mmCIF file of C-alpha atoms in Angstrom:
data_model
loop_
_atom_site.group_PDB
_atom_site.id
_atom_site.type_symbol
_atom_site.label_atom_id
_atom_site.label_comp_id
_atom_site.label_asym_id
_atom_site.label_seq_id
_atom_site.Cartn_x
_atom_site.Cartn_y
_atom_site.Cartn_z
ATOM 1 C CA MET A 25 0.000 0.000 0.000
ATOM 2 C CA THR A 26 1.265 3.415 -0.979
ATOM 3 C CA LYS A 27 1.057 6.210 1.574
ATOM 4 C CA LYS A 28 0.967 9.966 1.226
ATOM 5 C CA ALA A 29 4.402 10.155 2.870
ATOM 6 C CA GLU A 30 5.927 8.474 -0.201
ATOM 7 C CA PHE A 31 5.206 11.582 -2.286
ATOM 8 C CA ASN A 32 6.840 14.978 -2.029
ATOM 9 C CA ALA A 33 4.564 17.994 -1.480
ATOM 10 C CA GLU A 34 4.388 18.930 -5.152
ATOM 11 C CA GLU A 35 3.565 15.370 -6.227
ATOM 12 C CA TRP A 36 0.861 15.047 -3.600
ATOM 13 C CA SER A 37 -0.647 18.390 -4.577
ATOM 14 C CA THR A 38 -0.810 17.266 -8.210
ATOM 15 C CA ILE A 39 -2.512 14.004 -7.248
ATOM 16 C CA ALA A 40 -4.924 15.711 -4.857
ATOM 17 C CA GLU A 41 -5.953 18.375 -7.372
ATOM 18 C CA GLY A 42 -6.814 15.814 -10.057
ATOM 19 C CA PRO A 43 -10.406 15.086 -9.008
ATOM 20 C CA LEU A 44 -11.139 18.793 -8.496
ATOM 21 C CA LEU A 45 -9.668 19.713 -11.868
ATOM 22 C CA ALA A 46 -11.804 17.013 -13.488
ATOM 23 C CA GLY A 47 -14.892 18.397 -11.767
ATOM 24 C CA ALA A 48 -13.985 21.968 -12.742
ATOM 25 C CA ARG A 49 -13.476 20.818 -16.341
ATOM 26 C CA VAL A 50 -17.017 19.422 -16.448
ATOM 27 C CA ILE A 51 -18.503 22.438 -14.667
ATOM 28 C CA LYS A 52 -16.911 24.807 -17.188
ATOM 29 C CA ALA A 53 -17.992 22.640 -20.135
ATOM 30 C CA ASP A 54 -21.524 24.033 -20.026
ATOM 31 C CA LYS A 55 -23.235 27.033 -18.506
ATOM 32 C CA GLY A 56 -25.358 26.896 -15.385
ATOM 33 C CA GLY A 57 -25.513 24.884 -12.202
ATOM 34 C CA THR A 58 -22.054 25.567 -10.855
ATOM 35 C CA ILE A 59 -23.203 25.693 -7.225
ATOM 36 C CA ARG A 60 -25.016 22.350 -7.451
ATOM 37 C CA GLU A 61 -22.165 20.831 -9.389
ATOM 38 C CA SER A 62 -19.618 22.053 -6.842
ATOM 39 C CA LEU A 63 -21.697 20.610 -4.005
ATOM 40 C CA ALA A 64 -21.877 17.309 -5.879
ATOM 41 C CA LEU A 65 -18.074 17.157 -5.855
ATOM 42 C CA GLY A 66 -18.135 17.517 -2.072
ATOM 43 C CA LYS A 67 -20.579 14.615 -1.843
ATOM 44 C CA VAL A 68 -18.238 12.396 -3.864
ATOM 45 C CA TYR A 69 -15.502 13.047 -1.301
ATOM 46 C CA ALA A 70 -17.905 12.385 1.588
ATOM 47 C CA GLN A 71 -19.053 9.092 0.049
ATOM 48 C CA ALA A 72 -15.472 8.027 -0.556
ATOM 49 C CA ARG A 73 -14.631 8.750 3.103
ATOM 50 C CA GLU A 74 -17.552 6.535 4.179
ATOM 51 C CA ALA A 75 -16.289 3.690 1.991
ATOM 52 C CA GLN A 76 -12.748 3.739 3.382
ATOM 53 C CA GLY A 77 -10.531 0.723 3.470
ATOM 54 C CA ASP A 78 -10.087 -0.417 -0.115
ATOM 55 C CA SER A 79 -7.166 1.879 -0.850
ATOM 56 C CA GLU A 80 -4.996 3.600 1.732
ATOM 57 C CA LEU A 81 -3.891 6.071 -0.915
ATOM 58 C CA LEU A 82 -7.496 6.998 -1.757
ATOM 59 C CA ASP A 83 -8.352 7.142 1.950
ATOM 60 C CA GLU A 84 -5.608 9.725 2.470
ATOM 61 C CA LEU A 85 -6.643 11.614 -0.652
ATOM 62 C CA VAL A 86 -10.245 12.085 0.449
ATOM 63 C CA ALA A 87 -9.443 12.705 4.111
ATOM 64 C CA THR A 88 -8.769 16.372 3.418
ATOM 65 C CA PRO A 89 -10.015 17.485 0.016
ATOM 66 C CA PRO A 90 -7.845 20.255 -1.411
ATOM 67 C CA ALA A 91 -9.038 23.608 -2.620
ATOM 68 C CA LEU A 92 -8.033 24.829 -6.026
ATOM 69 C CA ASP A 93 -6.216 28.136 -6.150
ATOM 70 C CA ARG A 94 -8.804 30.536 -7.589
ATOM 71 C CA ASN A 95 -6.074 32.906 -8.774
ATOM 72 C CA ARG A 96 -4.574 30.082 -10.812
ATOM 73 C CA LEU A 97 -7.970 29.309 -12.337
ATOM 74 C CA GLN A 98 -8.855 32.932 -13.100
ATOM 75 C CA GLY A 99 -8.747 33.309 -16.859
ATOM 76 C CA ALA A 100 -7.049 29.933 -17.275
ATOM 77 C CA ASP A 101 -8.032 27.327 -19.821
ATOM 78 C CA ILE A 102 -9.555 24.748 -17.474
ATOM 79 C CA ALA A 103 -9.481 22.029 -20.125
ATOM 80 C CA THR A 104 -5.721 22.424 -20.537
ATOM 81 C CA LEU A 105 -5.106 22.643 -16.791
ATOM 82 C CA ALA A 106 -7.185 19.502 -16.189
ATOM 83 C CA THR A 107 -5.523 17.534 -18.968
ATOM 84 C CA GLU A 108 -2.005 18.489 -17.913
ATOM 85 C CA GLY A 109 -2.729 17.979 -14.205
ATOM 86 C CA LEU A 110 -4.350 14.581 -14.689
ATOM 87 C CA ARG A 111 -1.583 13.403 -17.021
ATOM 88 C CA GLU A 112 1.022 14.340 -14.428
ATOM 89 C CA ALA A 113 -0.948 12.734 -11.580
ATOM 90 C CA VAL A 114 -1.232 9.468 -13.521
ATOM 91 C CA ARG A 115 2.480 9.573 -14.368
ATOM 92 C CA ILE A 116 3.379 10.019 -10.689
ATOM 93 C CA LEU A 117 1.047 7.237 -9.607
ATOM 94 C CA GLU A 118 2.348 4.876 -12.295
ATOM 95 C CA GLU A 119 5.804 5.325 -10.753
ATOM 96 C CA LYS A 120 4.891 5.062 -7.074
ATOM 97 C CA ALA A 121 1.505 3.425 -6.556
ATOM 98 C CA THR A 122 0.225 -0.087 -7.100
ATOM 99 C CA PRO A 123 -1.849 -0.828 -10.203
ATOM 100 C CA GLU A 124 -4.898 -1.255 -7.938
ATOM 101 C CA GLU A 125 -4.349 2.164 -6.359
ATOM 102 C CA LEU A 126 -3.957 3.758 -9.771
ATOM 103 C CA ALA A 127 -7.209 2.118 -10.902
ATOM 104 C CA ALA A 128 -8.963 3.381 -7.760
ATOM 105 C CA TYR A 129 -7.652 6.902 -8.417
ATOM 106 C CA ARG A 130 -8.851 6.817 -12.026
ATOM 107 C CA SER A 131 -12.259 5.629 -10.887
ATOM 108 C CA PHE A 132 -12.485 8.325 -8.208
ATOM 109 C CA VAL A 133 -11.551 11.098 -10.646
ATOM 110 C CA LEU A 134 -14.182 9.894 -13.111
ATOM 111 C CA SER A 135 -16.744 9.689 -10.294
ATOM 112 C CA ALA A 136 -16.020 13.316 -9.444
ATOM 113 C CA ALA A 137 -16.460 14.373 -13.072
ATOM 114 C CA GLN A 138 -19.682 12.397 -13.464
ATOM 115 C CA ALA A 139 -21.107 13.746 -10.205
ATOM 116 C CA ALA A 140 -20.524 17.298 -11.432
ATOM 117 C CA ALA A 141 -22.211 16.495 -14.741
ATOM 118 C CA ASN A 142 -25.229 14.824 -13.132
ATOM 119 C CA ALA A 143 -25.845 17.524 -10.532
ATOM 120 C CA HIS A 144 -27.723 19.914 -12.783
ATOM 121 C CA LYS A 145 -29.977 19.495 -15.797
ATOM 122 C CA GLU A 146 -28.763 21.393 -18.826
ATOM 123 C CA GLY A 147 -31.244 23.144 -21.092
ATOM 124 C CA GLY A 148 -34.971 23.211 -20.531
ATOM 125 C CA VAL A 149 -36.892 25.831 -18.594
ATOM 126 C CA ARG A 150 -37.121 25.923 -14.783
ATOM 127 C CA GLY A 151 -36.094 22.304 -14.456
ATOM 128 C CA ILE A 152 -38.548 21.045 -17.076
ATOM 129 C CA GLY A 153 -37.031 19.330 -20.026
ATOM 130 C CA GLY A 154 -33.343 19.456 -20.635
ATOM 131 C CA THR A 155 -30.851 16.681 -20.215
ATOM 132 C CA ARG A 156 -29.015 15.398 -17.169
ATOM 133 C CA VAL A 157 -25.647 15.474 -18.951
ATOM 134 C CA SER A 158 -25.145 17.855 -21.864
ATOM 135 C CA ASP A 159 -23.140 16.969 -24.946
ATOM 136 C CA ALA A 160 -20.412 19.384 -23.818
ATOM 137 C CA GLU A 161 -20.254 17.757 -20.372
ATOM 138 C CA GLN A 162 -20.125 14.276 -21.894
ATOM 139 C CA ALA A 163 -17.317 15.389 -24.197
ATOM 140 C CA ALA A 164 -15.423 16.689 -21.136
ATOM 141 C CA ILE A 165 -15.948 13.366 -19.326
ATOM 142 C CA ASP A 166 -14.737 11.482 -22.400
ATOM 143 C CA GLU A 167 -11.604 13.679 -22.533
ATOM 144 C CA ILE A 168 -10.956 13.055 -18.850
ATOM 145 C CA ALA A 169 -11.357 9.296 -19.304
ATOM 146 C CA ALA A 170 -8.957 9.339 -22.261
ATOM 147 C CA THR A 171 -6.431 11.386 -20.290
ATOM 148 C CA LEU A 172 -6.632 8.993 -17.343
ATOM 149 C CA GLY A 173 -6.090 5.993 -19.615
ATOM 150 C CA GLY A 174 -6.382 2.470 -18.306
ATOM 151 C CA ASP A 175 -9.710 0.767 -17.716
ATOM 152 C CA THR A 176 -11.880 3.636 -16.465
ATOM 153 C CA ALA A 177 -15.194 1.890 -17.083
#
């Protein structure tokens, strides 16, 4: 089992930001619902904390969810930040974590992205009509899954 202590501060920050960057990528993919979508990300962390035990690495990751630096995000291309951040996180984990821990990380990041997408209907009027996941959000999720690689299904 890989522990947080096996990573330097920069590596851990990169790994910890991954799920939030994925969620931010989906939130920015389409207009509307950012508050609900942000709250949905928090719920993913809470659910992961309740299901502790499968991966010590994931347990440590969700124990204290990080906050993204708003100054860094201001005016930034979220898609690029998410892609680069997730690529680097996967690279670090491929070097230091077990294959099972890497798979759990990939799954958690995708869960965060999907929770953000499912939190708010897109389109429609006053909650009537619309779709749960817009085409833009689905495209963002597909990009995230491709960036994560491996079996993310």
